[in-house]
Tab-separated table of N, CA, C and O and ligand atoms in Angstrom:
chain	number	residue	atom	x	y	z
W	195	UNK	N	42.807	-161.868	56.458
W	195	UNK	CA	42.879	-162.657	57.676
W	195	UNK	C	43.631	-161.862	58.738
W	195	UNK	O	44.715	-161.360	58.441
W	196	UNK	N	43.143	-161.728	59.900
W	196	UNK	CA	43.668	-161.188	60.724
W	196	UNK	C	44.293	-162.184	61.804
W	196	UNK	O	43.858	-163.219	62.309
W	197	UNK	N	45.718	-161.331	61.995
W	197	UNK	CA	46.830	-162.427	62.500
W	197	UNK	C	47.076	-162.147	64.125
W	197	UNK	O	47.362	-160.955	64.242
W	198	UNK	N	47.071	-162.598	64.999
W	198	UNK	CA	47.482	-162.100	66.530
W	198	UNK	C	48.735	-161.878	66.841
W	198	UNK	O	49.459	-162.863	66.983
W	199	UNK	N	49.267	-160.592	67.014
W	199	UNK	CA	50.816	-160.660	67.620
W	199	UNK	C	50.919	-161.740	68.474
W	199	UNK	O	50.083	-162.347	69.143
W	200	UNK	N	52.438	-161.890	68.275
W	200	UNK	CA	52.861	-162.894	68.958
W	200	UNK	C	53.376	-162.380	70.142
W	200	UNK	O	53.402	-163.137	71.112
W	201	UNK	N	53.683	-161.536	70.226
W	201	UNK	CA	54.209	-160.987	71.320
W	201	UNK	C	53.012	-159.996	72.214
W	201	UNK	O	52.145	-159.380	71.595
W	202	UNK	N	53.083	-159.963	73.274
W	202	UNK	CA	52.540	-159.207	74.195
W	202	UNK	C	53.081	-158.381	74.998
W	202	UNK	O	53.368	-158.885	76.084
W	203	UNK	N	53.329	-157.308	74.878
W	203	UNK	CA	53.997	-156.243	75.533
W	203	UNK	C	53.601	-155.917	77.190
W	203	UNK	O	52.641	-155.243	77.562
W	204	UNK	N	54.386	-156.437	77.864
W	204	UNK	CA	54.134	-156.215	79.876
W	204	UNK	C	54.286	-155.311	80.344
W	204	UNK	O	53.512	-154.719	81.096
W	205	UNK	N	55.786	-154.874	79.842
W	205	UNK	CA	56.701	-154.031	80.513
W	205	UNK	C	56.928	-152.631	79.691
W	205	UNK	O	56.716	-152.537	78.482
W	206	UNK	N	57.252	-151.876	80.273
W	206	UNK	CA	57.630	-150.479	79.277
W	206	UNK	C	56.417	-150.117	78.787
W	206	UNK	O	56.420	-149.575	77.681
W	207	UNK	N	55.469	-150.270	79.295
W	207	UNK	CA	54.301	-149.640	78.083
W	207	UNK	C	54.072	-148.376	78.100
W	207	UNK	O	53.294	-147.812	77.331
W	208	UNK	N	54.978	-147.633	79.306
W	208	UNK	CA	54.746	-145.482	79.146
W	208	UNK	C	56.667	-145.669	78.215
W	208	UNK	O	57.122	-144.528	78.292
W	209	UNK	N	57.111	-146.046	77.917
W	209	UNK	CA	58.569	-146.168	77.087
W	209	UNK	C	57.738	-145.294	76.080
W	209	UNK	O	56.574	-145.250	75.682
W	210	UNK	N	59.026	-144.557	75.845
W	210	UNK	CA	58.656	-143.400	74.183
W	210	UNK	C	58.518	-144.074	73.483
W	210	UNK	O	59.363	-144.964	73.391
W	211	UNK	N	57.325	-144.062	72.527
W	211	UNK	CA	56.964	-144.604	71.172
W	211	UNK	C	57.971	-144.302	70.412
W	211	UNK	O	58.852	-143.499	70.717
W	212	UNK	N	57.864	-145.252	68.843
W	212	UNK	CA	58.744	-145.109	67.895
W	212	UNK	C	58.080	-145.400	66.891
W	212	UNK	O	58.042	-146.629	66.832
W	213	UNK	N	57.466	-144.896	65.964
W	213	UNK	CA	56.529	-145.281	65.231
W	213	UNK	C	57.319	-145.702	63.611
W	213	UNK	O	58.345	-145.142	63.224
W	214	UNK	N	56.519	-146.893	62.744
W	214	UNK	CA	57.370	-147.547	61.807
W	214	UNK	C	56.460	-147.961	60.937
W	214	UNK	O	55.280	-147.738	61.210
W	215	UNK	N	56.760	-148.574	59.842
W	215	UNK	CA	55.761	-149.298	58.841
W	215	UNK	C	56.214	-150.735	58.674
W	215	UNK	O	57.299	-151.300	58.535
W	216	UNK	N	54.498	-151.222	58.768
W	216	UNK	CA	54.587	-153.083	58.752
W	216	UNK	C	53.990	-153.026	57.296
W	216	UNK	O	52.850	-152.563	57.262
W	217	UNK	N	54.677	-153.506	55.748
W	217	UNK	CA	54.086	-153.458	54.971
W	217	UNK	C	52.873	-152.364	54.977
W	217	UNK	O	51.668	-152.607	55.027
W	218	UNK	N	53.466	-151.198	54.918
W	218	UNK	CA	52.656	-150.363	54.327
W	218	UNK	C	51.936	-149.677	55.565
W	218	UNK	O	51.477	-148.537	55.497
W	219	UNK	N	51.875	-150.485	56.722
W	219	UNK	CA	50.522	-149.927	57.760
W	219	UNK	C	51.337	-149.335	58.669
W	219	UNK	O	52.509	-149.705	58.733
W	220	UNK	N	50.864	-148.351	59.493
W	220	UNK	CA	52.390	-147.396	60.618
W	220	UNK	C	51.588	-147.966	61.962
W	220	UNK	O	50.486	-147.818	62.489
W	221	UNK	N	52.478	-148.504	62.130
W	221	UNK	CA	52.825	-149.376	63.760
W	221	UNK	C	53.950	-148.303	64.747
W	221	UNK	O	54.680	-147.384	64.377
W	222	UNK	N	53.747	-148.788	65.879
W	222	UNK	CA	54.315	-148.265	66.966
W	222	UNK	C	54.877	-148.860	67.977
W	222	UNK	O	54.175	-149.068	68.967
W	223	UNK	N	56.436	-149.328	67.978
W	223	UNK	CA	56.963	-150.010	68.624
W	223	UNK	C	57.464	-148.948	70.018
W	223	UNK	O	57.069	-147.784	69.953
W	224	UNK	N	58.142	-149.273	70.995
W	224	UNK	CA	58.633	-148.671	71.854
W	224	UNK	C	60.646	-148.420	72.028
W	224	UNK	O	61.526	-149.279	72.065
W	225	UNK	N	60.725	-147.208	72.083
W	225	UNK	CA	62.144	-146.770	72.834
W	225	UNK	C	62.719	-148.213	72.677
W	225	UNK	O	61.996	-148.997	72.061
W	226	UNK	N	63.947	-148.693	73.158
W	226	UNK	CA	64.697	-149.885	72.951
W	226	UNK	C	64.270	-150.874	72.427
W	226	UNK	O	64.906	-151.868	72.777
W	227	UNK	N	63.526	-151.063	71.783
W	227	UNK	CA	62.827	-152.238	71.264
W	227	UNK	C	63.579	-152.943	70.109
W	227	UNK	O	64.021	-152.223	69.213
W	228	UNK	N	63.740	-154.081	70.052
W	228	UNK	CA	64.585	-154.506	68.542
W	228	UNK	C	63.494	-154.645	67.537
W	228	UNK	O	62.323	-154.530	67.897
W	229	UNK	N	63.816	-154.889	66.287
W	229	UNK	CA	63.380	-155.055	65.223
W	229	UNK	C	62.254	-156.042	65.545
W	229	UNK	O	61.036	-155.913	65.667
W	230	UNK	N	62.938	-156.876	65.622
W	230	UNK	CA	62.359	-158.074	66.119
W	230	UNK	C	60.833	-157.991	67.452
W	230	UNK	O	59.669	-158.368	67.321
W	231	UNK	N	61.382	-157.485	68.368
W	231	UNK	CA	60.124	-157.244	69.121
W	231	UNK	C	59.147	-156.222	68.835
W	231	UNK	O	58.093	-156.189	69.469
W	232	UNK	N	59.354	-155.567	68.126
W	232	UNK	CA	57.943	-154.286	67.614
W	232	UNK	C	57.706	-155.122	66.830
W	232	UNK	O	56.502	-155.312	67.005
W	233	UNK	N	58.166	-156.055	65.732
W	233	UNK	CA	57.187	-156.210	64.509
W	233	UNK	C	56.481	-157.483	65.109
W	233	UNK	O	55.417	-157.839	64.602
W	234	UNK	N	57.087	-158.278	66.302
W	234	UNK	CA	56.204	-159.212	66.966
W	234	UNK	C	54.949	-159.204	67.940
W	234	UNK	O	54.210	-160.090	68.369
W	235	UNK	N	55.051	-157.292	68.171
W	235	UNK	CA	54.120	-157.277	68.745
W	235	UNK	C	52.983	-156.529	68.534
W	235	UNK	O	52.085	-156.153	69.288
W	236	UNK	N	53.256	-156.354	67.059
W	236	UNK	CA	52.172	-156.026	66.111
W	236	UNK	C	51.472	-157.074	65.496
W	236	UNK	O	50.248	-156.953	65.451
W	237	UNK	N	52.187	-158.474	64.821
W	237	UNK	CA	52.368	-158.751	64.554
W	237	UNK	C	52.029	-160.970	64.351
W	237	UNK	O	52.698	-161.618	65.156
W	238	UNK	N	51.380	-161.572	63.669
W	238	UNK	CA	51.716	-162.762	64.789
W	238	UNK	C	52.511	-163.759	63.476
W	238	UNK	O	52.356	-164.972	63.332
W	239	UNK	N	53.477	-162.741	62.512
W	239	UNK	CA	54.417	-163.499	62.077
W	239	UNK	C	55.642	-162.252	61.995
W	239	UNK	O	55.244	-161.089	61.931
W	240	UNK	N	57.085	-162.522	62.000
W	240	UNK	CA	58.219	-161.615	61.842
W	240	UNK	C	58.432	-161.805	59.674
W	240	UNK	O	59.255	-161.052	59.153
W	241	UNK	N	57.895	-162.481	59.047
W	241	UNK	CA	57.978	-162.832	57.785
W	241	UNK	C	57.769	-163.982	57.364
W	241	UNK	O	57.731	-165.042	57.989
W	242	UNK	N	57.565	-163.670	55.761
W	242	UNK	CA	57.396	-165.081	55.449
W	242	UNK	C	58.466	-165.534	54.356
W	242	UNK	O	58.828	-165.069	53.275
W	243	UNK	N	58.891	-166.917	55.304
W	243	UNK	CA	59.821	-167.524	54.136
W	243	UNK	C	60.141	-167.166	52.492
W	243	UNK	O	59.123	-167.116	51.803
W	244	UNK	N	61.135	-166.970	51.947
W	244	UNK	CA	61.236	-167.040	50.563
W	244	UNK	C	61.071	-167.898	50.102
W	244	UNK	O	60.622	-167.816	48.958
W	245	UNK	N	61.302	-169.155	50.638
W	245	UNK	CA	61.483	-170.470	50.089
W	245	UNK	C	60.232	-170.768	49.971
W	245	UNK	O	59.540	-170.608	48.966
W	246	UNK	N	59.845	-171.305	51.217
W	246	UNK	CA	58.230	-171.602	51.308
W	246	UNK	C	57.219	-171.130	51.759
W	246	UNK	O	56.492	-171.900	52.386
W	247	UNK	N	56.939	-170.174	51.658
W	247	UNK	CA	56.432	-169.090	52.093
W	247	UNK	C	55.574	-169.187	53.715
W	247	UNK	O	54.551	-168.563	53.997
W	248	UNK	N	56.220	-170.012	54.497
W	248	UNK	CA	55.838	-170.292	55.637
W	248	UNK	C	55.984	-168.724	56.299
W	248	UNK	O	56.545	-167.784	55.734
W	249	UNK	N	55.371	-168.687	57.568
W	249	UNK	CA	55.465	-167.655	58.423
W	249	UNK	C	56.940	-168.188	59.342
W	249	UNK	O	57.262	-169.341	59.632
W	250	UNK	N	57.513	-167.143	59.591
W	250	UNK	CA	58.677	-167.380	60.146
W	250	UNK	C	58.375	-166.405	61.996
W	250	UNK	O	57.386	-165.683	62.128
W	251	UNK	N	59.083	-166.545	62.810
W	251	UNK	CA	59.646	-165.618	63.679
W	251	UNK	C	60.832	-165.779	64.277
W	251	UNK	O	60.879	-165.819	65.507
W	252	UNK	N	61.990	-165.896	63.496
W	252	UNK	CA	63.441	-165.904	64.055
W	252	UNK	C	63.348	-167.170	64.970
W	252	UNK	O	62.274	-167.497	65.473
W	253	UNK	N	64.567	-167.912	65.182
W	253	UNK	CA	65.289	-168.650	66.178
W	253	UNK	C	65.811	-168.800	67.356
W	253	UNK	O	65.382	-169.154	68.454
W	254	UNK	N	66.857	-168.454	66.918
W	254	UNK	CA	68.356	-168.042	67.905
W	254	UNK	C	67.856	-166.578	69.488
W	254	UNK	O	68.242	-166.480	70.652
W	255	UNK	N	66.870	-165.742	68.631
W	255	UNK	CA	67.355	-164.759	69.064
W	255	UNK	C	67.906	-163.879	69.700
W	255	UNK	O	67.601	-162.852	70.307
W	256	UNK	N	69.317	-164.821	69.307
W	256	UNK	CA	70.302	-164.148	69.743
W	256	UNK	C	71.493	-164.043	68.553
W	256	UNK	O	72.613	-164.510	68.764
W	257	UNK	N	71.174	-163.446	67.401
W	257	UNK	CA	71.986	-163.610	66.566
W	257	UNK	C	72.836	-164.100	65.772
W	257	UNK	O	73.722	-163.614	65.070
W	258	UNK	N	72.351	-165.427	66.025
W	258	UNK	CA	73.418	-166.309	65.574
W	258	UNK	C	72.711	-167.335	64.033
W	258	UNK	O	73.348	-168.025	63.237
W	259	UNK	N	71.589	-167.126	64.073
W	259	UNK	CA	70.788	-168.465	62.694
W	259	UNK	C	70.534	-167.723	61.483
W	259	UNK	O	70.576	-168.266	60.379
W	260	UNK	N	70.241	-166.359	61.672
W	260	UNK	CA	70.034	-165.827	60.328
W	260	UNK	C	68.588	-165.920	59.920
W	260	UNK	O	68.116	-165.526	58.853
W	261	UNK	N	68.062	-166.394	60.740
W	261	UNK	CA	66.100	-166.487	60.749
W	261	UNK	C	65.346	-165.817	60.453
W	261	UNK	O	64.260	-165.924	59.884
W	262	UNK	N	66.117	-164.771	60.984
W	262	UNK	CA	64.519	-163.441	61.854
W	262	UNK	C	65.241	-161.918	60.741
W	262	UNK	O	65.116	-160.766	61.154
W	263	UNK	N	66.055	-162.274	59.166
W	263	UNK	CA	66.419	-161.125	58.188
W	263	UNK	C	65.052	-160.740	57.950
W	263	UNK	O	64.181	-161.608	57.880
W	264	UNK	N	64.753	-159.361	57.802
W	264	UNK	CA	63.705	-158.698	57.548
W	264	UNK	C	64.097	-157.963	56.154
W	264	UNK	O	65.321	-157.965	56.029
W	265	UNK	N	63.473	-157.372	55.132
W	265	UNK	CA	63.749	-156.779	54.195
W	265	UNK	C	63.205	-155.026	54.460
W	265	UNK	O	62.017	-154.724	54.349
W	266	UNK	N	63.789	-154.472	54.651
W	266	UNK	CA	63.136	-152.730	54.663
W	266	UNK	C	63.113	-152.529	53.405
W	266	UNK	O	63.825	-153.103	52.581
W	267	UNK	N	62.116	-151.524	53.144
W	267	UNK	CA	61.311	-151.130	52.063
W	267	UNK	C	62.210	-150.762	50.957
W	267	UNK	O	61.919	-151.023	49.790
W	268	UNK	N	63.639	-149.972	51.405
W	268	UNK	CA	63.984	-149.650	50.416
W	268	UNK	C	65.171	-150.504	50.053
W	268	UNK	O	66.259	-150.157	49.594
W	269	UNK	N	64.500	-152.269	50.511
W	269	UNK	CA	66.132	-153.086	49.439
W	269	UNK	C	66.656	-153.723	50.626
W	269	UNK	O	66.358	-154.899	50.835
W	270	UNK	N	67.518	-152.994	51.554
W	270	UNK	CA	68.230	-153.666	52.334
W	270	UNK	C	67.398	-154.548	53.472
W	270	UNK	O	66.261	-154.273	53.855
W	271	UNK	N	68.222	-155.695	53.944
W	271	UNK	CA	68.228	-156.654	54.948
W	271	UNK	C	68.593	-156.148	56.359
W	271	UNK	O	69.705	-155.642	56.514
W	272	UNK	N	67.769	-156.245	57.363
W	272	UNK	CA	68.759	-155.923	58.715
W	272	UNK	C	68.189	-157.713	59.338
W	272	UNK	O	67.250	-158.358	58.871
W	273	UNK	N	69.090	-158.119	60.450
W	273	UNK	CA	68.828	-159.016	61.518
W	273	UNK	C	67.868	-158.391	61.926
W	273	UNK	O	67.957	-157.177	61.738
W	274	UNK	N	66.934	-158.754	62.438
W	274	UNK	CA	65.876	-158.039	63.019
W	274	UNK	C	65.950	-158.574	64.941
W	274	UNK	O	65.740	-157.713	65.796
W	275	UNK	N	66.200	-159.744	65.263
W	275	UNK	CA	66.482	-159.953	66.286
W	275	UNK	C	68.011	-158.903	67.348
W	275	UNK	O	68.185	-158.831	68.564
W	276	UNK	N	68.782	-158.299	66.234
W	276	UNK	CA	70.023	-157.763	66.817
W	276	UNK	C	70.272	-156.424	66.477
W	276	UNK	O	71.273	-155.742	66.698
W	277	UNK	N	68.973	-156.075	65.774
W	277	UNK	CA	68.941	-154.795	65.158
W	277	UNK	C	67.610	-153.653	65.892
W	277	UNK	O	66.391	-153.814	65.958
W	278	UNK	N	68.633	-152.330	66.431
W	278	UNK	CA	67.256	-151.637	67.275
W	278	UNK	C	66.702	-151.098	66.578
W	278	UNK	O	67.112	-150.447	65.617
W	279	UNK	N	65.348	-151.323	67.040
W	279	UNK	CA	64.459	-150.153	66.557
W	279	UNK	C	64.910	-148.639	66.039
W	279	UNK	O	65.791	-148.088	66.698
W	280	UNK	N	64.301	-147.867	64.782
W	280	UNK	CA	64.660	-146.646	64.761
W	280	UNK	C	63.114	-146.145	64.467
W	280	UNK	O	62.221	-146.854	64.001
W	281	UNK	N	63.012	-144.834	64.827
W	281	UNK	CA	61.700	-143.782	64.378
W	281	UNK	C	62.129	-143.870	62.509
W	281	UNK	O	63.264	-143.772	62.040
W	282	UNK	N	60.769	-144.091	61.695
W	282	UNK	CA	60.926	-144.053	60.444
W	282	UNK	C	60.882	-145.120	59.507
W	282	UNK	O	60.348	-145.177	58.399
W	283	UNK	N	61.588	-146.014	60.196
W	283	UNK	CA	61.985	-147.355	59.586
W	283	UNK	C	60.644	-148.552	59.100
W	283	UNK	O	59.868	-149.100	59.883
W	284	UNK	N	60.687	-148.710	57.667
W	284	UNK	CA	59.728	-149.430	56.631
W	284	UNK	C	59.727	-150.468	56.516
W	284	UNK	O	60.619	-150.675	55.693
W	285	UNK	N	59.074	-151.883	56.945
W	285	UNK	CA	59.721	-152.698	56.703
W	285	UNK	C	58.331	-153.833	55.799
W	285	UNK	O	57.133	-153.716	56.055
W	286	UNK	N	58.748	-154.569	55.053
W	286	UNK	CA	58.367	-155.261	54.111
W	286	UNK	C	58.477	-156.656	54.059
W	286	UNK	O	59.464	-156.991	53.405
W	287	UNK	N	57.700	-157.777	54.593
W	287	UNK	CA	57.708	-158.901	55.198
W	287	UNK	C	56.692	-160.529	54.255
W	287	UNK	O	56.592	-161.755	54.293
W	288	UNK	N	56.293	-159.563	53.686
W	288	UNK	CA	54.923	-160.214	53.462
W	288	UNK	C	55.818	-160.514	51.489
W	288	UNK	O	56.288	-159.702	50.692
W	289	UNK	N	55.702	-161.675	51.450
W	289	UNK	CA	56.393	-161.990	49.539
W	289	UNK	C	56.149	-161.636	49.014
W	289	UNK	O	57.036	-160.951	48.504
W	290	UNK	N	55.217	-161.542	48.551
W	290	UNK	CA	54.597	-160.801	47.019
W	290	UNK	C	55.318	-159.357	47.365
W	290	UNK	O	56.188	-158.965	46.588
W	291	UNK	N	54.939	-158.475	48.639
W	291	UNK	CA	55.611	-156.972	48.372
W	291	UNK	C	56.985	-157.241	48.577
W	291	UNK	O	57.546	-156.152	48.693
W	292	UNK	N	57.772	-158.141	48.675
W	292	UNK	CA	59.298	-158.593	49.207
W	292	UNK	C	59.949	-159.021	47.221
W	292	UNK	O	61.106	-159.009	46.802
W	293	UNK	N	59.369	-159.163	46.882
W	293	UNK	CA	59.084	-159.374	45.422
W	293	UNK	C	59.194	-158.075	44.709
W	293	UNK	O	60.100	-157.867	43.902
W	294	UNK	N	58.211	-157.136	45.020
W	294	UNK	CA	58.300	-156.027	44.412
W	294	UNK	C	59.507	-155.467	44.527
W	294	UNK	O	60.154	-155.297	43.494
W	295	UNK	N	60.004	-155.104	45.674
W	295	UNK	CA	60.708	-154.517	46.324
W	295	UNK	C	62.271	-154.955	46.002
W	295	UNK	O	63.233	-154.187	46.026
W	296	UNK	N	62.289	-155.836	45.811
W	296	UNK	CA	63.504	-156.836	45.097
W	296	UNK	C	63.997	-156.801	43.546
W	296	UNK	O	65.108	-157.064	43.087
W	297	UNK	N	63.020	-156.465	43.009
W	297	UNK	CA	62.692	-156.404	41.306
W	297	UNK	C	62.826	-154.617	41.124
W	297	UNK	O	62.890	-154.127	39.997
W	298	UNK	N	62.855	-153.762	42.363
W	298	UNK	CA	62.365	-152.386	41.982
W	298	UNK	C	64.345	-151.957	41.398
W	298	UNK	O	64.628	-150.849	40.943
E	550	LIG	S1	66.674	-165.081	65.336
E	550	LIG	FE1	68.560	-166.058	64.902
E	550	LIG	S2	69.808	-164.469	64.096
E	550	LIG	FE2	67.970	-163.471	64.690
């Protein structure tokens, strides 16, 4: 099923690329971009619930609910709403590979 970012990118679109992985696929967010806005605008969920495996996209975002934790590939959690973008960075959203990745 193919999902529609949620986000739509206006502004900055000559901004230096930063290229990253959405579960496995290499996406390309831009120069200052948070976590949060590259994987939304690839994107038309930021993760899916552990609990119930609903699609999530953060709250607050502004750091404060704890919503929008993303899991990177290798284990760790960042905020994704308060956390910038880096060149490289893996990230793993989707349960079943949030599963793997947890168990590895
Ligand atoms: S969306 Fe609330 S802490 Fe990030």
């Amino acid at each position: 099923m193919s999902m529609h970012a949620q986000f739509r990118r206006r502004y900055r679109l000559d901004e230096t690329p930063v290229h990253f992985t959405l579960n496995g696929v290499l996406e390309t967010g831009r120069r200052g971009d948070t976590v949060l806005t590259a994987i939304l605008s690839v994107s038309g969920r930021l993760r899916q619930s552990e609990f119930t495996g609903e699609d999530r996209a953060g709250f607050c975002l502004i750091g404060a609910c704890q919503d929008c934790y993303v899991m990177m590939a290798d284990g760790r959690r960042v905020r994704a709403c308060s956390t910038a973008l880096e060149p490289g960075m893996a990230f793993t959203t989707d349960l079943g590979a949030m599963a793997e990745v947890a168990h590895e």
